Coordinates of C-alpha atoms in Angstrom, one line a residue:
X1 CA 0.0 0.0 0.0
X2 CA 1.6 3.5 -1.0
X3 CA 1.5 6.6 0.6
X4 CA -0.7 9.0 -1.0
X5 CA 2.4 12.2 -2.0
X6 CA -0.3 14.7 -0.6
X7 CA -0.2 13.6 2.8
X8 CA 3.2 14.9 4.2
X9 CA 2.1 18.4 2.3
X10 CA -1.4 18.2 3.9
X11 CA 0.4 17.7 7.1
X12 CA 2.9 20.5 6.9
X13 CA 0.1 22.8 5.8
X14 CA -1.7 22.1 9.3
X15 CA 1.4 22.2 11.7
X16 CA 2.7 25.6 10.4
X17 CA -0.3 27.1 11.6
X18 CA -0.4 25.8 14.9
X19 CA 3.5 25.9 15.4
X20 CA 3.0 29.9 14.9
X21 CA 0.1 29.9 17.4
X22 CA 2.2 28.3 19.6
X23 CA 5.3 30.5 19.3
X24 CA 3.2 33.7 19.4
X25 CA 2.1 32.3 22.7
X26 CA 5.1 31.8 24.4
X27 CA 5.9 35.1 23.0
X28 CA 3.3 36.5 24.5
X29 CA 3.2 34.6 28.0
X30 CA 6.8 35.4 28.5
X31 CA 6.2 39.0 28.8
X32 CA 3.1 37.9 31.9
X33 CA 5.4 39.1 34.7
X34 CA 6.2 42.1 33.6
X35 CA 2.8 43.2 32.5
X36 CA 1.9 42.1 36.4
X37 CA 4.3 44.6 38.0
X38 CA 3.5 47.3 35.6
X39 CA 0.1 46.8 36.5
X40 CA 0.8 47.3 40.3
X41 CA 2.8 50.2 39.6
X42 CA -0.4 52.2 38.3
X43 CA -1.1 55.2 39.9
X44 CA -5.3 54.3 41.8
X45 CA -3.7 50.7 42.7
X46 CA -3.3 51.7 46.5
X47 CA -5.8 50.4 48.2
X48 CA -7.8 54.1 49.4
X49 CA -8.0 54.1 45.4
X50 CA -9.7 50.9 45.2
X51 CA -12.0 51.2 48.3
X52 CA -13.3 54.3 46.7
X53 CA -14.1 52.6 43.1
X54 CA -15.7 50.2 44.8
X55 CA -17.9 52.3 46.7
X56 CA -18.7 53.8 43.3
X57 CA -19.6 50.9 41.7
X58 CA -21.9 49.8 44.7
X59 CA -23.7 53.1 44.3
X60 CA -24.0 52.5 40.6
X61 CA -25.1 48.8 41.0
X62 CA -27.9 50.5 43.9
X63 CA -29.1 53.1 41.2
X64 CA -29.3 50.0 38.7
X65 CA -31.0 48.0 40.7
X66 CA -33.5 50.7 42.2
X67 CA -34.0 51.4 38.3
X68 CA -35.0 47.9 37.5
X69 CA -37.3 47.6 40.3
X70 CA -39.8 50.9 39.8
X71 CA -41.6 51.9 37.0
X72 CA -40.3 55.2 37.0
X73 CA -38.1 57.0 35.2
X74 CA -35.3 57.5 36.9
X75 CA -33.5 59.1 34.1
X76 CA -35.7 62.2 35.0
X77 CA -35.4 62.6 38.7
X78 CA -33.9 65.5 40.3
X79 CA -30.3 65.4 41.5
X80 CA -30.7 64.7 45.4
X81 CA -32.6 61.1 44.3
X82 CA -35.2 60.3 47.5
X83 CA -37.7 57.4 47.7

């Protein structure tokens, strides 16, 4: 039984592919370190920073959900927002 010649071209056509995929993630991963500690190095990363986004975004998710429970329009209400 012979080998068919198309095979070992069929073959390299689908490991190029996926031998560049896998050398642009290594690439990519190698750098994961770096892009950690530059990340920590940002200036709102200290934790008063952080404890005050996340009281924003509980006031937001509040609004949100106060939204989605009324029939109102809260889009229209004055500034000072009371129940």
């Amino acid at each position: 039984m012979a080998v068919d010649p198309r095979w070992p071209v069929a073959l390299v056509r689908g490991a190029v592919p996926v031998a560049l995929g896998l050398l642009l993630w290594v690439a990519m991963a190698g750098g994961e370190q770096e892009r950690q500690q530059t990340l920590k190095a940002q200036p709102g990363a200290d934790a008063a920073s952080l404890s005050q986004r996340r009281r924003h975004n509980e006031l937001i998710m509040a609004a949100l959900r106060e939204a989605a429970e009324t029939d109102d329009n809260v889009a229209q209400r004055r500034v000072p927002w009371r129940k």
